[in-house]
């Protein structure tokens, strides 16, 4: 039995991997198609992106070794913040060490602003929101006077009712993922925008899985739903489509970003993303904006996989995002299918409770522009032979 097979048999699912060809990873002496990566545009190893990061390493070194309030704000960081803000349709943007830190900063800052105004804070959060949003709210729970959870899949009646029951002077915040990471479906931003305007609420969208991926030009979920420039606050990451490294941002009105720069503890007390990461993400936006944008290739591969999964009659969520879940239900069956696909050259992990609800275990297939047509064909052939189709 090979080392890989032994680990699969033992149930050990935390695999150490090494670089492979674009869209692939190496495990042991084998190269597998990587269907468990958020490198949607295939830019993590794009020559222009890597070259920009190398140049920044030469110019700036490994990092600034300082927080933003000290000497950690370089011209690279400020130039990129301005470009990010314009790209997502906001006035300004503030880089953070991760989108987790960015979401924490948003709720901490809103809490301070509500307290200063002596107004209660009311938060309305989708039940399927990312853990970073959930924890960002929990960290301020003692200051959140009203917390309402709603499920966009069940309609927005709970949200509307909640908005009508909180005090009229409350600072109201509706927060949602732009793309839900376990399903790959979009939040109903147009309906949320309407409710936010009707009840005087702030609309906050974490678009980590939408930035670079959805919308005619890859500018995110707001662009996809013709709402560019109409979302109050957008958070996102540099760790997925924009080069796949690390770092996050908050984009919004200058009144908010100025407050973040003076009051955000995650901003003040942690380092910026390294200059090499910022330069690489800047180059990633250049590639995305180019005439040979990888978006077209990505969308072709997404359609290939989605249509194949539907043809196999596998349970999935509809949509056009490169997250294509195959919902198995039973956790053991999902883990066995993952192990079998790894044996057959497709790296994909089973997502089980508590990442997803009990009884909703799944494989989350993630398409990249780096995947060849033949790679997607192989994935579908392995699924067809799995016995679940």
Short mmCIF file of C-alpha atoms in Angstrom, two decimals:
data_model
loop_
_atom_site.label_atom_id
_atom_site.label_comp_id
_atom_site.label_asym_id
_atom_site.label_seq_id
_atom_site.Cartn_x
_atom_site.Cartn_y
_atom_site.Cartn_z
CA UNK A 1 0.00 0.00 0.00
CA UNK A 2 1.34 3.45 -0.95
CA UNK A 3 1.83 6.18 1.64
CA UNK A 4 -1.09 8.08 0.11
CA UNK A 5 -3.38 5.04 0.26
CA UNK A 6 -2.36 4.42 3.87
CA UNK A 7 -3.29 7.98 4.81
CA UNK A 8 -6.59 7.72 2.97
CA UNK A 9 -7.40 4.46 4.75
CA UNK A 10 -6.52 5.98 8.12
CA UNK A 11 -8.86 8.91 7.56
CA UNK A 12 -6.04 11.47 7.60
CA UNK A 13 -7.32 14.27 5.36
CA UNK A 14 -4.74 17.02 6.02
CA UNK A 15 -2.47 16.41 3.06
CA UNK A 16 0.83 18.18 2.48
CA UNK A 17 1.16 19.12 -1.17
CA UNK A 18 3.86 20.47 -3.46
CA UNK A 19 3.68 22.63 -6.60
CA UNK A 20 2.56 21.01 -9.81
CA UNK A 21 1.74 22.25 -13.28
CA UNK A 22 -0.88 25.03 -13.50
CA UNK A 23 -4.18 23.73 -12.13
CA UNK A 24 -2.46 20.75 -10.51
CA UNK A 25 -0.65 19.81 -7.30
CA UNK A 26 1.83 17.07 -6.45
CA UNK A 27 1.41 14.51 -3.68
CA UNK A 28 4.18 12.03 -3.20
CA UNK A 29 5.25 11.02 -6.71
CA UNK A 30 1.86 11.79 -8.26
CA UNK A 31 0.43 14.91 -9.86
CA UNK A 32 -3.28 15.50 -9.39
CA UNK A 33 -5.83 17.90 -10.86
CA UNK A 34 -6.42 20.45 -8.13
CA UNK A 35 -10.16 21.02 -7.63
CA UNK A 36 -9.73 22.43 -4.11
CA UNK A 37 -8.21 25.84 -4.80
CA UNK A 38 -9.62 29.37 -4.94
CA UNK A 39 -7.12 30.37 -7.64
CA UNK A 40 -10.08 30.96 -9.93
CA UNK A 41 -8.26 32.97 -12.58
CA UNK A 42 -5.10 30.87 -12.47
CA UNK A 43 -3.07 33.97 -11.57
CA UNK A 44 -1.13 32.64 -8.58
CA UNK A 45 1.64 31.54 -10.94
CA UNK A 46 0.99 33.89 -13.85
CA UNK A 47 4.35 35.22 -15.13
CA UNK A 48 3.34 38.88 -14.85
CA UNK A 49 2.06 38.41 -11.30
CA UNK A 50 5.13 36.50 -10.15
CA UNK A 51 7.45 39.00 -11.85
CA UNK A 52 5.77 41.93 -10.10
CA UNK A 53 6.10 40.17 -6.75
CA UNK A 54 9.79 39.47 -7.42
CA UNK A 55 10.43 43.10 -8.30
CA UNK A 56 8.74 44.23 -5.08
CA UNK A 57 10.83 41.77 -3.09
CA UNK A 58 13.96 43.29 -4.61
CA UNK A 59 12.79 46.82 -3.86
CA UNK A 60 11.16 46.38 -0.45
CA UNK A 61 12.43 43.12 1.01
CA UNK A 62 10.24 40.44 2.57
CA UNK A 63 8.00 42.86 4.48
CA UNK A 64 7.73 46.30 6.08
CA UNK A 65 8.24 44.96 9.62
CA UNK A 66 5.81 47.59 10.87
CA UNK A 67 2.13 48.21 11.33
CA UNK A 68 0.24 50.82 9.33
CA UNK A 69 0.42 53.43 12.08
CA UNK A 70 4.22 53.19 12.04
CA UNK A 71 6.14 52.84 8.77
CA UNK A 72 4.01 50.05 7.29
CA UNK A 73 2.15 52.19 4.75
CA UNK A 74 4.11 52.26 1.51
CA UNK A 75 3.25 54.01 -1.74
CA UNK A 76 2.45 50.54 -3.08
CA UNK A 77 -0.21 50.04 -0.45
CA UNK A 78 -1.88 53.40 -0.94
CA UNK A 79 -1.83 53.18 -4.74
CA UNK A 80 -3.40 49.74 -4.57
CA UNK A 81 -6.04 50.84 -2.08
CA UNK A 82 -7.12 53.59 -4.48
CA UNK A 83 -7.25 51.16 -7.37
CA UNK A 84 -9.22 48.60 -5.36
CA UNK A 85 -11.75 51.22 -4.31
CA UNK A 86 -12.36 52.30 -7.89
CA UNK A 87 -12.53 48.71 -9.07
CA UNK A 88 -15.29 47.72 -6.63
CA UNK A 89 -17.16 51.01 -6.99
CA UNK A 90 -16.36 52.67 -3.66
CA UNK A 91 -14.74 55.95 -2.59
CA UNK A 92 -11.80 54.48 -0.70
CA UNK A 93 -10.34 51.20 0.53
CA UNK A 94 -8.22 50.08 3.47
CA UNK A 95 -5.95 47.04 3.28
CA UNK A 96 -5.85 44.58 6.18
CA UNK A 97 -3.81 41.47 6.84
CA UNK A 98 -6.73 39.25 5.81
CA UNK A 99 -10.43 39.51 5.01
CA UNK A 100 -11.04 37.93 8.42
CA UNK A 101 -9.33 40.95 9.97
CA UNK A 102 -11.20 43.27 7.61
CA UNK A 103 -14.60 41.90 8.69
CA UNK A 104 -13.60 42.13 12.34
CA UNK A 105 -12.57 45.74 11.77
CA UNK A 106 -15.90 46.67 10.16
CA UNK A 107 -17.99 45.50 13.10
CA UNK A 108 -15.62 46.89 15.71
CA UNK A 109 -15.69 50.28 14.01
CA UNK A 110 -19.47 50.30 13.55
CA UNK A 111 -19.81 49.52 17.25
CA UNK A 112 -17.65 52.53 18.13
CA UNK A 113 -19.61 54.81 15.80
CA UNK A 114 -22.96 53.64 17.19
CA UNK A 115 -21.75 54.17 20.75
CA UNK A 116 -20.48 57.65 19.94
CA UNK A 117 -23.86 58.53 18.46
CA UNK A 118 -25.57 56.94 21.49
CA UNK A 119 -27.68 54.83 19.17
CA UNK A 120 -28.33 51.06 19.46
CA UNK A 121 -26.67 48.80 16.90
CA UNK A 122 -28.89 46.33 15.03
CA UNK A 123 -27.26 43.70 12.81
CA UNK A 124 -29.09 41.56 10.25
CA UNK A 125 -26.94 38.64 9.10
CA UNK A 126 -27.59 35.84 6.62
CA UNK A 127 -27.47 32.45 8.35
CA UNK A 128 -25.01 31.16 5.73
CA UNK A 129 -22.53 33.99 6.11
CA UNK A 130 -18.82 33.21 6.33
CA UNK A 131 -17.32 32.38 9.71
CA UNK A 132 -15.34 35.63 9.68
CA UNK A 133 -18.58 37.63 9.61
CA UNK A 134 -20.10 35.49 12.34
CA UNK A 135 -17.04 35.90 14.56
CA UNK A 136 -16.82 39.61 13.78
CA UNK A 137 -20.37 40.02 15.11
CA UNK A 138 -19.75 37.73 18.09
CA UNK A 139 -16.73 39.78 19.13
CA UNK A 140 -19.03 42.79 19.48
CA UNK A 141 -22.04 40.87 20.78
CA UNK A 142 -22.30 42.79 24.04
CA UNK A 143 -22.62 46.00 22.03
CA UNK A 144 -25.07 44.63 19.43
CA UNK A 145 -28.47 45.50 20.85
CA UNK A 146 -30.39 43.55 18.22
CA UNK A 147 -29.22 40.57 16.13
CA UNK A 148 -31.50 39.07 13.50
CA UNK A 149 -30.54 36.04 11.42
CA UNK A 150 -32.27 35.48 8.11
CA UNK A 151 -32.00 32.88 5.32
CA UNK A 152 -32.02 34.30 1.80
CA UNK A 153 -33.01 30.87 0.42
CA UNK A 154 -36.28 31.13 2.35
CA UNK A 155 -37.02 34.63 1.09
CA UNK A 156 -36.46 37.88 2.95
CA UNK A 157 -39.60 38.01 5.10
CA UNK A 158 -37.59 37.45 8.31
CA UNK A 159 -35.26 40.27 7.34
CA UNK A 160 -38.08 42.68 6.53
CA UNK A 161 -39.88 41.81 9.77
CA UNK A 162 -36.70 42.32 11.77
CA UNK A 163 -36.10 45.72 10.20
CA UNK A 164 -39.59 46.80 11.27
CA UNK A 165 -39.18 45.72 14.89
CA UNK A 166 -35.93 47.44 15.91
CA UNK A 167 -35.96 51.01 17.26
CA UNK A 168 -36.20 53.63 14.54
CA UNK A 169 -33.03 55.34 15.78
CA UNK A 170 -30.95 52.14 15.60
CA UNK A 171 -27.86 51.95 13.42
CA UNK A 172 -29.04 49.15 11.12
CA UNK A 173 -26.55 46.94 9.30
CA UNK A 174 -27.45 44.24 6.77
CA UNK A 175 -24.48 41.96 6.15
CA UNK A 176 -24.14 39.17 3.61
CA UNK A 177 -21.67 37.18 1.59
CA UNK A 178 -21.72 38.19 -2.07
CA UNK A 179 -21.09 34.58 -3.12
CA UNK A 180 -21.82 31.89 -0.54
CA UNK A 181 -18.74 29.71 -0.32
CA UNK A 182 -20.44 26.36 0.29
CA UNK A 183 -23.09 26.72 -2.43
CA UNK A 184 -21.61 29.08 -4.99
CA UNK A 185 -24.85 31.05 -5.27
CA UNK A 186 -25.21 34.83 -5.18
CA UNK A 187 -26.87 36.89 -2.49
CA UNK A 188 -29.99 38.75 -3.69
CA UNK A 189 -28.24 42.11 -3.57
CA UNK A 190 -30.90 44.02 -5.47
CA UNK A 191 -33.58 43.02 -2.96
CA UNK A 192 -31.21 43.72 -0.06
CA UNK A 193 -30.37 47.15 -1.51
CA UNK A 194 -34.08 47.96 -1.75
CA UNK A 195 -34.67 46.96 1.88
CA UNK A 196 -31.60 48.87 3.03
CA UNK A 197 -32.87 52.04 1.37
CA UNK A 198 -36.41 51.54 2.66
CA UNK A 199 -35.33 51.14 6.28
CA UNK A 200 -32.20 53.30 6.35
CA UNK A 201 -29.78 50.40 6.77
CA UNK A 202 -26.13 50.05 5.81
CA UNK A 203 -25.46 47.21 3.35
CA UNK A 204 -22.19 45.34 3.94
CA UNK A 205 -21.08 42.66 1.45
CA UNK A 206 -18.15 40.26 1.84
CA UNK A 207 -17.33 39.58 -1.81
CA UNK A 208 -14.28 37.38 -1.32
CA UNK A 209 -15.51 34.73 -3.76
CA UNK A 210 -16.98 37.28 -6.17
CA UNK A 211 -14.08 39.69 -6.69
CA UNK A 212 -12.33 38.89 -9.95
CA UNK A 213 -14.85 36.18 -10.81
CA UNK A 214 -18.39 37.45 -11.37
CA UNK A 215 -19.70 40.42 -13.31
CA UNK A 216 -18.96 41.25 -16.96
CA UNK A 217 -15.46 42.47 -16.07
CA UNK A 218 -14.91 40.45 -12.90
CA UNK A 219 -15.61 43.41 -10.61
CA UNK A 220 -17.74 41.33 -8.29
CA UNK A 221 -21.28 40.55 -7.27
CA UNK A 222 -22.32 44.21 -7.36
CA UNK A 223 -21.29 44.46 -11.01
CA UNK A 224 -23.02 41.16 -11.74
CA UNK A 225 -26.32 42.59 -10.44
CA UNK A 226 -25.90 46.10 -11.93
CA UNK A 227 -25.25 47.62 -8.51
CA UNK A 228 -21.69 48.82 -8.94
CA UNK A 229 -21.26 51.91 -6.80
CA UNK A 230 -24.43 51.24 -4.80
CA UNK A 231 -23.08 48.91 -2.10
CA UNK A 232 -22.19 50.80 1.08
CA UNK A 233 -19.32 48.63 2.29
CA UNK A 234 -17.48 45.83 0.47
CA UNK A 235 -14.90 43.57 2.04
CA UNK A 236 -12.77 41.13 0.11
CA UNK A 237 -9.54 39.18 -0.13
CA UNK A 238 -6.37 39.05 -2.18
CA UNK A 239 -6.11 35.35 -1.33
CA UNK A 240 -8.39 33.95 -4.01
CA UNK A 241 -8.77 35.28 -7.58
CA UNK A 242 -6.31 38.17 -7.14
CA UNK A 243 -3.13 36.14 -6.96
CA UNK A 244 -4.05 33.69 -4.23
CA UNK A 245 -1.70 34.99 -1.53
CA UNK A 246 -3.04 36.75 1.58
CA UNK A 247 -4.52 40.06 2.58
CA UNK A 248 -7.94 41.65 2.75
CA UNK A 249 -9.62 45.01 2.36
CA UNK A 250 -12.55 47.16 3.40
CA UNK A 251 -13.94 49.47 0.73
CA UNK A 252 -16.56 52.11 1.35
CA UNK A 253 -17.20 55.82 1.92
CA UNK A 254 -14.23 57.92 3.04
CA UNK A 255 -15.99 58.72 6.30
CA UNK A 256 -15.83 55.02 7.18
CA UNK A 257 -12.32 54.34 5.89
CA UNK A 258 -10.96 57.36 7.76
CA UNK A 259 -12.53 56.04 10.94
CA UNK A 260 -11.10 52.59 10.25
CA UNK A 261 -7.62 54.06 9.92
CA UNK A 262 -7.91 55.72 13.31
CA UNK A 263 -9.95 53.14 15.25
CA UNK A 264 -9.53 49.69 13.68
CA UNK A 265 -7.48 47.53 16.02
CA UNK A 266 -6.80 44.86 13.33
CA UNK A 267 -5.49 47.70 11.13
CA UNK A 268 -3.41 49.42 13.81
CA UNK A 269 -1.97 46.41 15.61
CA UNK A 270 -1.01 44.06 12.77
CA UNK A 271 1.20 44.32 9.72
CA UNK A 272 0.02 45.11 6.23
CA UNK A 273 0.12 42.48 3.49
CA UNK A 274 3.76 42.35 2.30
CA UNK A 275 4.69 44.66 -0.61
CA UNK A 276 5.33 41.64 -2.84
CA UNK A 277 1.75 40.45 -2.28
CA UNK A 278 0.34 43.92 -3.00
CA UNK A 279 2.42 44.26 -6.17
CA UNK A 280 1.33 40.80 -7.30
CA UNK A 281 -2.35 41.60 -6.70
CA UNK A 282 -1.91 44.87 -8.61
CA UNK A 283 -0.50 42.88 -11.53
CA UNK A 284 -3.39 40.41 -11.22
CA UNK A 285 -5.83 43.27 -11.79
CA UNK A 286 -3.77 44.32 -14.82
CA UNK A 287 -4.12 40.81 -16.26
CA UNK A 288 -7.83 40.76 -15.49
CA UNK A 289 -8.29 44.10 -17.25
CA UNK A 290 -6.27 43.00 -20.30
CA UNK A 291 -7.66 42.02 -23.67
CA UNK A 292 -6.74 38.39 -23.01
CA UNK A 293 -8.46 38.23 -19.61
CA UNK A 294 -8.62 34.71 -18.15
CA UNK A 295 -12.29 35.29 -17.33
CA UNK A 296 -13.42 33.91 -20.69
CA UNK A 297 -11.46 30.69 -20.19
CA UNK A 298 -12.75 30.35 -16.63
CA UNK A 299 -16.35 30.68 -17.72
CA UNK A 300 -15.92 28.11 -20.47
CA UNK A 301 -14.50 25.60 -17.97
CA UNK A 302 -17.24 26.38 -15.44
CA UNK A 303 -19.93 25.71 -18.02
CA UNK A 304 -18.18 22.48 -19.00
CA UNK A 305 -18.11 21.18 -15.43
CA UNK A 306 -21.57 22.41 -14.44
CA UNK A 307 -23.26 20.95 -17.51
CA UNK A 308 -21.42 17.67 -16.95
CA UNK A 309 -22.45 17.46 -13.29
CA UNK A 310 -26.07 18.14 -14.27
CA UNK A 311 -25.89 15.53 -17.03
CA UNK A 312 -24.70 13.01 -14.43
CA UNK A 313 -27.76 13.96 -12.35
CA UNK A 314 -25.63 14.74 -9.33
CA UNK A 315 -27.25 16.99 -6.70
CA UNK A 316 -25.76 20.46 -6.91
CA UNK A 317 -26.63 24.14 -6.57
CA UNK A 318 -27.52 26.02 -9.76
CA UNK A 319 -25.45 29.00 -10.79
CA UNK A 320 -22.53 30.17 -12.88
CA UNK A 321 -19.83 30.47 -10.23
CA UNK A 322 -16.71 28.24 -10.32
CA UNK A 323 -17.74 26.73 -6.96
CA UNK A 324 -19.65 23.60 -8.02
CA UNK A 325 -20.81 21.60 -4.98
CA UNK A 326 -21.73 17.94 -5.27
CA UNK A 327 -24.02 17.35 -2.29
CA UNK A 328 -23.68 13.78 -1.00
CA UNK A 329 -25.43 14.15 2.36
CA UNK A 330 -23.83 11.33 4.34
CA UNK A 331 -20.45 12.33 5.78
CA UNK A 332 -18.81 8.92 5.44
CA UNK A 333 -19.96 8.61 1.81
CA UNK A 334 -18.58 12.08 1.03
CA UNK A 335 -15.22 11.20 2.58
CA UNK A 336 -15.09 7.94 0.66
CA UNK A 337 -15.85 9.70 -2.61
CA UNK A 338 -13.12 12.26 -1.90
CA UNK A 339 -10.62 9.46 -1.18
CA UNK A 340 -11.59 7.63 -4.37
CA UNK A 341 -11.21 10.75 -6.49
CA UNK A 342 -7.78 11.42 -5.00
CA UNK A 343 -6.74 7.87 -5.87
CA UNK A 344 -7.88 8.53 -9.44
CA UNK A 345 -5.95 11.77 -9.83
CA UNK A 346 -8.44 14.45 -8.71
CA UNK A 347 -7.70 16.36 -5.52
CA UNK A 348 -10.93 17.39 -3.79
CA UNK A 349 -11.80 17.35 -0.12
CA UNK A 350 -15.04 16.39 1.63
CA UNK A 351 -16.73 19.20 3.54
CA UNK A 352 -18.58 17.92 6.58
CA UNK A 353 -20.11 19.23 9.82
CA UNK A 354 -19.47 21.80 11.26
CA UNK A 355 -18.33 23.41 7.98
CA UNK A 356 -21.72 22.52 6.52
CA UNK A 357 -24.92 21.43 8.32
CA UNK A 358 -25.33 17.81 9.38
CA UNK A 359 -26.71 15.72 6.54
CA UNK A 360 -25.38 18.13 3.92
CA UNK A 361 -21.84 16.79 3.43
CA UNK A 362 -20.45 17.56 0.02
CA UNK A 363 -17.51 17.84 -2.30
CA UNK A 364 -16.81 21.41 -3.36
CA UNK A 365 -15.32 21.34 -6.84
CA UNK A 366 -13.59 24.62 -7.69
CA UNK A 367 -12.81 25.48 -11.28
CA UNK A 368 -9.78 27.51 -12.38
CA UNK A 369 -8.86 29.13 -15.67
CA UNK A 370 -5.68 27.07 -15.31
CA UNK A 371 -7.64 23.83 -15.85
CA UNK A 372 -7.40 22.34 -19.32
CA UNK A 373 -10.52 21.04 -21.05
CA UNK A 374 -9.12 17.53 -20.69
CA UNK A 375 -8.75 18.02 -16.93
CA UNK A 376 -12.45 18.83 -16.52
CA UNK A 377 -13.30 15.82 -18.71
CA UNK A 378 -11.25 13.63 -16.37
CA UNK A 379 -13.03 15.01 -13.30
CA UNK A 380 -16.40 14.21 -14.86
CA UNK A 381 -15.27 10.71 -15.86
CA UNK A 382 -14.14 10.01 -12.28
CA UNK A 383 -17.48 11.25 -10.96
CA UNK A 384 -19.32 9.09 -13.48
CA UNK A 385 -17.38 6.02 -12.32
CA UNK A 386 -17.90 6.76 -8.64
CA UNK A 387 -21.28 5.09 -8.33
CA UNK A 388 -22.98 8.29 -7.13
CA UNK A 389 -24.11 9.36 -10.59
#
